[in-house]
PDB file of C-alpha atoms in Angstrom:
ATOM      1  CA  UNK Q  14     -15.347 -16.995 -65.847  1.00 66.00           C
ATOM      2  CA  UNK Q  15     -17.558 -16.312 -62.870  1.00 75.00           C
ATOM      3  CA  UNK Q  16     -15.382 -14.765 -60.180  1.00 89.00           C
ATOM      4  CA  UNK Q  17     -18.043 -15.050 -57.494  1.00 94.00           C
ATOM      5  CA  UNK Q  18     -20.535 -17.907 -57.322  1.00 95.00           C
ATOM      6  CA  UNK Q  19     -23.762 -17.355 -55.433  1.00 96.00           C
ATOM      7  CA  UNK Q  20     -26.481 -19.733 -54.303  1.00 97.00           C
ATOM      8  CA  UNK Q  21     -29.338 -20.331 -54.145  1.00 97.00           C
ATOM      9  CA  UNK Q  22     -30.853 -18.540 -57.109  1.00 95.00           C
ATOM     10  CA  UNK Q  23     -34.114 -18.118 -55.235  1.00 97.00           C
ATOM     11  CA  UNK Q  24     -35.204 -18.614 -51.661  1.00 98.00           C
ATOM     12  CA  UNK Q  25     -38.570 -18.692 -49.927  1.00 98.00           C
ATOM     13  CA  UNK Q  26     -38.635 -18.254 -46.165  1.00 98.00           C
ATOM     14  CA  UNK Q  27     -41.423 -17.974 -43.650  1.00 98.00           C
ATOM     15  CA  UNK Q  28     -41.707 -14.766 -41.674  1.00 98.00           C
ATOM     16  CA  UNK Q  29     -39.512 -15.028 -38.602  1.00 98.00           C
ATOM     17  CA  UNK Q  30     -37.239 -17.611 -40.167  1.00 98.00           C
ATOM     18  CA  UNK Q  31     -33.569 -17.397 -41.056  1.00 98.00           C
ATOM     19  CA  UNK Q  32     -32.535 -16.657 -44.634  1.00 98.00           C
ATOM     20  CA  UNK Q  33     -29.102 -17.897 -45.653  1.00 98.00           C
ATOM     21  CA  UNK Q  34     -27.361 -17.004 -48.903  1.00 98.00           C
ATOM     22  CA  UNK Q  35     -23.949 -18.379 -49.783  1.00 98.00           C
ATOM     23  CA  UNK Q  36     -21.117 -17.145 -51.962  1.00 98.00           C
ATOM     24  CA  UNK Q  37     -17.737 -18.524 -52.966  1.00 98.00           C
ATOM     25  CA  UNK Q  38     -14.787 -16.885 -54.647  1.00 96.00           C
ATOM     26  CA  UNK Q  39     -11.502 -17.979 -56.205  1.00 93.00           C
ATOM     27  CA  UNK Q  40      -9.231 -14.944 -56.208  1.00 93.00           C
ATOM     28  CA  UNK Q  41      -7.291 -14.860 -52.943  1.00 93.00           C
ATOM     29  CA  UNK Q  42      -6.408 -11.216 -53.627  1.00 93.00           C
ATOM     30  CA  UNK Q  43      -9.970 -10.186 -52.842  1.00 94.00           C
ATOM     31  CA  UNK Q  44     -10.124  -8.373 -49.524  1.00 92.00           C
ATOM     32  CA  UNK Q  45     -13.534  -6.735 -49.547  1.00 92.00           C
ATOM     33  CA  UNK Q  46     -16.825  -8.629 -49.526  1.00 95.00           C
ATOM     34  CA  UNK Q  47     -20.036  -6.596 -49.620  1.00 94.00           C
ATOM     35  CA  UNK Q  48     -23.644  -7.618 -49.865  1.00 96.00           C
ATOM     36  CA  UNK Q  49     -26.135  -5.541 -51.804  1.00 96.00           C
ATOM     37  CA  UNK Q  50     -29.913  -5.483 -51.541  1.00 96.00           C
ATOM     38  CA  UNK Q  51     -31.989  -4.569 -54.565  1.00 93.00           C
ATOM     39  CA  UNK Q  52     -35.699  -3.862 -54.675  1.00 92.00           C
ATOM     40  CA  UNK Q  53     -37.585  -3.868 -57.986  1.00 87.00           C
ATOM     41  CA  UNK Q  54     -37.014  -0.677 -59.934  1.00 83.00           C
ATOM     42  CA  UNK Q  55     -34.159   0.403 -57.694  1.00 86.00           C
ATOM     43  CA  UNK Q  56     -30.429   0.189 -57.902  1.00 89.00           C
ATOM     44  CA  UNK Q  57     -28.508  -2.124 -55.560  1.00 92.00           C
ATOM     45  CA  UNK Q  58     -27.921  -0.668 -52.105  1.00 92.00           C
ATOM     46  CA  UNK Q  59     -25.004  -1.613 -49.866  1.00 92.00           C
ATOM     47  CA  UNK Q  60     -26.311  -3.702 -46.994  1.00 94.00           C
ATOM     48  CA  UNK Q  61     -23.251  -4.890 -45.106  1.00 94.00           C
ATOM     49  CA  UNK Q  62     -19.619  -5.629 -45.902  1.00 93.00           C
ATOM     50  CA  UNK Q  63     -16.739  -7.547 -44.375  1.00 94.00           C
ATOM     51  CA  UNK Q  64     -12.983  -7.730 -44.733  1.00 92.00           C
ATOM     52  CA  UNK Q  65     -11.049 -10.976 -44.238  1.00 90.00           C
ATOM     53  CA  UNK Q  66      -9.497  -9.968 -40.921  1.00 91.00           C
ATOM     54  CA  UNK Q  67     -12.723 -10.952 -39.146  1.00 92.00           C
ATOM     55  CA  UNK Q  68     -14.843 -14.086 -39.423  1.00 94.00           C
ATOM     56  CA  UNK Q  69     -18.179 -12.490 -38.685  1.00 96.00           C
ATOM     57  CA  UNK Q  70     -19.846  -9.112 -38.830  1.00 96.00           C
ATOM     58  CA  UNK Q  71     -23.291  -8.324 -37.534  1.00 96.00           C
ATOM     59  CA  UNK Q  72     -25.499  -5.325 -38.174  1.00 95.00           C
ATOM     60  CA  UNK Q  73     -28.963  -5.645 -36.729  1.00 96.00           C
ATOM     61  CA  UNK Q  74     -30.638  -8.711 -38.195  1.00 97.00           C
ATOM     62  CA  UNK Q  75     -27.982  -9.102 -40.889  1.00 97.00           C
ATOM     63  CA  UNK Q  76     -24.810 -11.124 -40.329  1.00 97.00           C
ATOM     64  CA  UNK Q  77     -21.952 -11.959 -42.666  1.00 96.00           C
ATOM     65  CA  UNK Q  78     -19.989 -15.113 -41.911  1.00 96.00           C
ATOM     66  CA  UNK Q  79     -16.603 -15.360 -43.587  1.00 96.00           C
ATOM     67  CA  UNK Q  80     -14.445 -18.460 -44.026  1.00 95.00           C
ATOM     68  CA  UNK Q  81     -11.110 -17.420 -45.486  1.00 94.00           C
ATOM     69  CA  UNK Q  82      -9.663 -20.918 -45.823  1.00 94.00           C
ATOM     70  CA  UNK Q  83     -12.721 -22.143 -47.716  1.00 96.00           C
ATOM     71  CA  UNK Q  84     -13.014 -18.902 -49.683  1.00 96.00           C
ATOM     72  CA  UNK Q  85     -16.664 -18.664 -48.803  1.00 97.00           C
ATOM     73  CA  UNK Q  86     -18.905 -16.102 -47.199  1.00 97.00           C
ATOM     74  CA  UNK Q  87     -22.565 -16.023 -46.417  1.00 98.00           C
ATOM     75  CA  UNK Q  88     -25.346 -13.656 -45.474  1.00 98.00           C
ATOM     76  CA  UNK Q  89     -27.709 -14.598 -42.677  1.00 98.00           C
ATOM     77  CA  UNK Q  90     -30.939 -12.669 -42.209  1.00 98.00           C
ATOM     78  CA  UNK Q  91     -32.415 -13.384 -38.807  1.00 98.00           C
ATOM     79  CA  UNK Q  92     -36.124 -12.990 -38.074  1.00 98.00           C
ATOM     80  CA  UNK Q  93     -36.815 -12.502 -41.791  1.00 98.00           C
ATOM     81  CA  UNK Q  94     -39.620 -10.085 -42.597  1.00 98.00           C
ATOM     82  CA  UNK Q  95     -41.773  -9.606 -45.700  1.00 97.00           C
ATOM     83  CA  UNK Q  96     -40.025  -6.262 -46.168  1.00 97.00           C
ATOM     84  CA  UNK Q  97     -36.770  -8.170 -46.665  1.00 98.00           C
ATOM     85  CA  UNK Q  98     -38.151  -9.611 -49.905  1.00 97.00           C
ATOM     86  CA  UNK Q  99     -35.666  -8.438 -52.500  1.00 97.00           C
ATOM     87  CA  UNK Q 100     -32.771  -9.637 -54.615  1.00 95.00           C
ATOM     88  CA  UNK Q 101     -29.472  -9.963 -52.782  1.00 97.00           C
ATOM     89  CA  UNK Q 102     -26.085  -9.823 -54.464  1.00 96.00           C
ATOM     90  CA  UNK Q 103     -22.776 -10.756 -52.961  1.00 97.00           C
ATOM     91  CA  UNK Q 104     -19.651  -9.198 -54.385  1.00 95.00           C
ATOM     92  CA  UNK Q 105     -15.906  -9.285 -53.996  1.00 94.00           C
ATOM     93  CA  UNK Q 106     -13.255  -6.709 -54.659  1.00 91.00           C
ATOM     94  CA  UNK Q 107      -9.681  -5.779 -54.035  1.00 88.00           C
ATOM     95  CA  UNK Q 108      -8.463  -2.662 -52.269  1.00 81.00           C
ATOM     96  CA  UNK Q 109      -7.133  -0.201 -54.823  1.00 76.00           C
ATOM     97  CA  UNK Q 110      -8.988  -1.791 -57.707  1.00 77.00           C
ATOM     98  CA  UNK Q 111     -12.145  -0.277 -59.109  1.00 74.00           C
ATOM     99  CA  UNK Q 112     -13.974  -3.384 -60.142  1.00 81.00           C
ATOM    100  CA  UNK Q 113     -16.379  -5.286 -57.940  1.00 88.00           C
ATOM    101  CA  UNK Q 114     -17.253  -8.794 -59.055  1.00 91.00           C
ATOM    102  CA  UNK Q 115     -20.855  -9.655 -58.354  1.00 93.00           C
ATOM    103  CA  UNK Q 116     -22.638 -12.931 -57.805  1.00 94.00           C
ATOM    104  CA  UNK Q 117     -25.672 -13.765 -59.905  1.00 92.00           C
ATOM    105  CA  UNK Q 118     -28.129 -12.749 -57.210  1.00 94.00           C
ATOM    106  CA  UNK Q 119     -30.648 -14.470 -54.949  1.00 96.00           C
ATOM    107  CA  UNK Q 120     -34.296 -13.566 -55.078  1.00 96.00           C
ATOM    108  CA  UNK Q 121     -35.592 -13.793 -51.523  1.00 98.00           C
ATOM    109  CA  UNK Q 122     -39.294 -14.027 -50.793  1.00 98.00           C
ATOM    110  CA  UNK Q 123     -40.457 -13.877 -47.194  1.00 98.00           C
ATOM    111  CA  UNK Q 124     -44.010 -15.085 -46.828  1.00 97.00           C
ATOM    112  CA  UNK Q 125     -46.177 -13.831 -43.966  1.00 93.00           C
TER     113      UNK Q 125
ATOM    114  CA  UNK D  30     -23.415   8.741 -49.277  1.00 78.00           C
ATOM    115  CA  UNK D  31     -23.829  10.312 -52.697  1.00 87.00           C
ATOM    116  CA  UNK D  32     -27.234  10.563 -54.331  1.00 91.00           C
ATOM    117  CA  UNK D  33     -27.350   9.525 -57.969  1.00 94.00           C
ATOM    118  CA  UNK D  34     -30.049  10.542 -60.427  1.00 95.00           C
ATOM    119  CA  UNK D  35     -30.213   8.454 -63.563  1.00 96.00           C
ATOM    120  CA  UNK D  36     -32.473   8.888 -66.555  1.00 96.00           C
ATOM    121  CA  UNK D  37     -34.340   7.687 -68.375  1.00 97.00           C
ATOM    122  CA  UNK D  38     -35.574   5.095 -65.924  1.00 95.00           C
ATOM    123  CA  UNK D  39     -36.735   2.889 -68.776  1.00 96.00           C
ATOM    124  CA  UNK D  40     -37.040   2.927 -72.533  1.00 97.00           C
ATOM    125  CA  UNK D  41     -38.116   0.732 -75.398  1.00 98.00           C
ATOM    126  CA  UNK D  42     -35.996   1.257 -78.483  1.00 97.00           C
ATOM    127  CA  UNK D  43     -35.891  -0.001 -82.028  1.00 97.00           C
ATOM    128  CA  UNK D  44     -32.954  -2.103 -83.084  1.00 97.00           C
ATOM    129  CA  UNK D  45     -30.266  -0.137 -84.882  1.00 98.00           C
ATOM    130  CA  UNK D  46     -30.903   3.048 -82.913  1.00 98.00           C
ATOM    131  CA  UNK D  47     -28.903   4.540 -80.035  1.00 98.00           C
ATOM    132  CA  UNK D  48     -29.864   5.568 -76.519  1.00 98.00           C
ATOM    133  CA  UNK D  49     -27.990   7.946 -74.250  1.00 98.00           C
ATOM    134  CA  UNK D  50     -28.314   7.445 -70.512  1.00 98.00           C
ATOM    135  CA  UNK D  51     -27.555  10.307 -68.157  1.00 98.00           C
ATOM    136  CA  UNK D  52     -26.129  10.093 -64.656  1.00 97.00           C
ATOM    137  CA  UNK D  53     -26.037  13.052 -62.258  1.00 97.00           C
ATOM    138  CA  UNK D  54     -24.352  12.913 -58.843  1.00 95.00           C
ATOM    139  CA  UNK D  55     -25.043  15.389 -56.044  1.00 94.00           C
ATOM    140  CA  UNK D  56     -21.359  15.701 -55.171  1.00 92.00           C
ATOM    141  CA  UNK D  57     -18.094  15.841 -57.059  1.00 92.00           C
ATOM    142  CA  UNK D  58     -16.520  12.462 -57.645  1.00 90.00           C
ATOM    143  CA  UNK D  59     -13.341  11.499 -59.404  1.00 88.00           C
ATOM    144  CA  UNK D  60     -14.571   8.295 -60.968  1.00 90.00           C
ATOM    145  CA  UNK D  61     -17.960   7.169 -62.158  1.00 94.00           C
ATOM    146  CA  UNK D  62     -18.731   3.628 -63.156  1.00 94.00           C
ATOM    147  CA  UNK D  63     -21.176   2.114 -65.596  1.00 97.00           C
ATOM    148  CA  UNK D  64     -22.524  -1.377 -65.000  1.00 96.00           C
ATOM    149  CA  UNK D  65     -24.803  -3.645 -66.963  1.00 96.00           C
ATOM    150  CA  UNK D  66     -27.238  -5.968 -65.229  1.00 92.00           C
ATOM    151  CA  UNK D  67     -28.539  -8.601 -67.579  1.00 88.00           C
ATOM    152  CA  UNK D  68     -31.607 -10.631 -66.600  1.00 80.00           C
ATOM    153  CA  UNK D  69     -30.632 -13.454 -64.282  1.00 73.00           C
ATOM    154  CA  UNK D  70     -26.954 -12.551 -64.447  1.00 78.00           C
ATOM    155  CA  UNK D  71     -24.373 -10.638 -62.463  1.00 82.00           C
ATOM    156  CA  UNK D  72     -23.761  -6.944 -62.576  1.00 90.00           C
ATOM    157  CA  UNK D  73     -20.878  -6.435 -64.949  1.00 92.00           C
ATOM    158  CA  UNK D  74     -18.647  -3.386 -65.106  1.00 92.00           C
ATOM    159  CA  UNK D  75     -18.702  -1.784 -68.550  1.00 96.00           C
ATOM    160  CA  UNK D  76     -16.274   1.075 -68.021  1.00 96.00           C
ATOM    161  CA  UNK D  77     -14.824   3.587 -65.608  1.00 94.00           C
ATOM    162  CA  UNK D  78     -15.273   7.245 -66.493  1.00 93.00           C
ATOM    163  CA  UNK D  79     -12.705   9.767 -65.271  1.00 88.00           C
ATOM    164  CA  UNK D  80     -13.241  13.466 -65.755  1.00 84.00           C
ATOM    165  CA  UNK D  81     -10.900  14.892 -68.357  1.00 81.00           C
ATOM    166  CA  UNK D  82      -9.695  11.608 -69.790  1.00 83.00           C
ATOM    167  CA  UNK D  83     -10.886   8.734 -71.921  1.00 88.00           C
ATOM    168  CA  UNK D  84     -13.019   6.134 -70.232  1.00 93.00           C
ATOM    169  CA  UNK D  85     -11.422   2.807 -69.387  1.00 94.00           C
ATOM    170  CA  UNK D  86     -13.347  -0.142 -70.787  1.00 96.00           C
ATOM    171  CA  UNK D  87     -13.481  -3.650 -69.384  1.00 93.00           C
ATOM    172  CA  UNK D  88     -12.840  -6.705 -71.496  1.00 92.00           C
ATOM    173  CA  UNK D  89     -15.703  -7.333 -73.869  1.00 94.00           C
ATOM    174  CA  UNK D  90     -16.850  -3.720 -74.037  1.00 96.00           C
ATOM    175  CA  UNK D  91     -15.684  -1.236 -76.681  1.00 96.00           C
ATOM    176  CA  UNK D  92     -15.937   2.505 -77.061  1.00 96.00           C
ATOM    177  CA  UNK D  93     -17.689   2.335 -80.431  1.00 97.00           C
ATOM    178  CA  UNK D  94     -20.556   0.402 -78.881  1.00 98.00           C
ATOM    179  CA  UNK D  95     -20.668   2.178 -75.505  1.00 98.00           C
ATOM    180  CA  UNK D  96     -19.272   5.703 -75.878  1.00 97.00           C
ATOM    181  CA  UNK D  97     -19.039   7.550 -72.573  1.00 97.00           C
ATOM    182  CA  UNK D  98     -18.777  11.233 -71.820  1.00 94.00           C
ATOM    183  CA  UNK D  99     -17.587  12.797 -68.566  1.00 94.00           C
ATOM    184  CA  UNK D 100     -17.738  16.563 -69.002  1.00 92.00           C
ATOM    185  CA  UNK D 101     -17.428  17.422 -65.287  1.00 92.00           C
ATOM    186  CA  UNK D 102     -17.092  15.908 -61.830  1.00 93.00           C
ATOM    187  CA  UNK D 103     -20.837  15.382 -61.282  1.00 95.00           C
ATOM    188  CA  UNK D 104     -22.135  14.134 -64.628  1.00 95.00           C
ATOM    189  CA  UNK D 105     -21.627  11.321 -67.110  1.00 96.00           C
ATOM    190  CA  UNK D 106     -23.461   9.770 -70.030  1.00 97.00           C
ATOM    191  CA  UNK D 107     -23.381   6.293 -71.492  1.00 98.00           C
ATOM    192  CA  UNK D 108     -24.613   5.713 -75.021  1.00 98.00           C
ATOM    193  CA  UNK D 109     -25.686   2.300 -76.207  1.00 98.00           C
ATOM    194  CA  UNK D 110     -25.116   2.415 -79.952  1.00 98.00           C
ATOM    195  CA  UNK D 111     -26.603   0.459 -82.834  1.00 98.00           C
ATOM    196  CA  UNK D 112     -28.731  -1.507 -80.433  1.00 97.00           C
ATOM    197  CA  UNK D 113     -29.787  -5.108 -80.827  1.00 97.00           C
ATOM    198  CA  UNK D 114     -32.128  -7.189 -78.631  1.00 96.00           C
ATOM    199  CA  UNK D 115     -29.043  -8.576 -76.867  1.00 95.00           C
ATOM    200  CA  UNK D 116     -28.485  -5.093 -75.416  1.00 97.00           C
ATOM    201  CA  UNK D 117     -31.719  -5.345 -73.450  1.00 96.00           C
ATOM    202  CA  UNK D 118     -30.529  -4.937 -69.864  1.00 96.00           C
ATOM    203  CA  UNK D 119     -30.537  -2.638 -66.905  1.00 95.00           C
ATOM    204  CA  UNK D 120     -27.734  -0.101 -67.089  1.00 97.00           C
ATOM    205  CA  UNK D 121     -26.498   1.321 -63.805  1.00 96.00           C
ATOM    206  CA  UNK D 122     -24.370   4.289 -62.931  1.00 96.00           C
ATOM    207  CA  UNK D 123     -22.273   4.039 -59.779  1.00 94.00           C
ATOM    208  CA  UNK D 124     -19.803   6.002 -57.690  1.00 92.00           C
ATOM    209  CA  UNK D 125     -17.438   4.810 -55.006  1.00 84.00           C
ATOM    210  CA  UNK D 126     -18.032   5.879 -51.443  1.00 74.00           C
ATOM    211  CA  UNK D 127     -16.048   5.303 -48.293  1.00 67.00           C
ATOM    212  CA  UNK D 128     -13.866   2.242 -48.306  1.00 64.00           C
ATOM    213  CA  UNK D 129     -14.798   0.156 -51.314  1.00 62.00           C
ATOM    214  CA  UNK D 130     -18.516   0.729 -50.976  1.00 78.00           C
ATOM    215  CA  UNK D 131     -20.385   1.687 -54.129  1.00 87.00           C
ATOM    216  CA  UNK D 132     -23.575   3.725 -54.490  1.00 90.00           C
ATOM    217  CA  UNK D 133     -25.770   2.919 -57.455  1.00 92.00           C
ATOM    218  CA  UNK D 134     -28.368   4.876 -59.347  1.00 93.00           C
ATOM    219  CA  UNK D 135     -31.819   3.392 -59.862  1.00 93.00           C
ATOM    220  CA  UNK D 136     -30.839   2.127 -63.272  1.00 94.00           C
ATOM    221  CA  UNK D 137     -32.171   2.385 -66.804  1.00 96.00           C
ATOM    222  CA  UNK D 138     -34.206  -0.579 -67.971  1.00 95.00           C
ATOM    223  CA  UNK D 139     -33.622  -0.873 -71.701  1.00 97.00           C
ATOM    224  CA  UNK D 140     -35.685  -3.064 -73.987  1.00 96.00           C
ATOM    225  CA  UNK D 141     -34.656  -3.347 -77.620  1.00 97.00           C
ATOM    226  CA  UNK D 142     -37.286  -4.559 -80.050  1.00 97.00           C
TER     227      UNK D 142
END
């Protein structure tokens, strides 16, 4: 059973555009929602994370929007750049638990 | 955050053989985690390795297939035993940082032929 559902599977955005990736979860015990960025040949790297006490978190061009009632969260990349081309994974976890449940990933391509 | 060195970075192995993947962390950590990343699928936790005790395996993963060693607080190995093509994946070592954030190694891309 997929604990975290992620869409779209792939995304192509023009340089300067907004990239939006969506995730949904079922387990209401989750209280930690990170996004990871992975470049080819590299391990995933933590990009930004949010906890359910806030509805939005922004770090530079990256913003997480969180909707607790809908059990959904999304990553917005503003002013997308070719260097943002990578695979993005959302995840969900619970404080005190070791396991993070990952989405299936979104391959983002930003074309110049 | 911790720096993780993982090797080999990739390997092509014959079915029926075993491969041991090494993970070295630049700081002492209580727990180390091994994940599998199958093509087009999620990262899935295989097991949690604590120093001085048996590893804890997630549902669907067994010690006979994925034996893990954790001889000290900075090092762990994962062995993929009696490999089949279905074991072709990227295997990732990870440690937990501040909060719930995880740091991952660069991964080992395994192809079984």
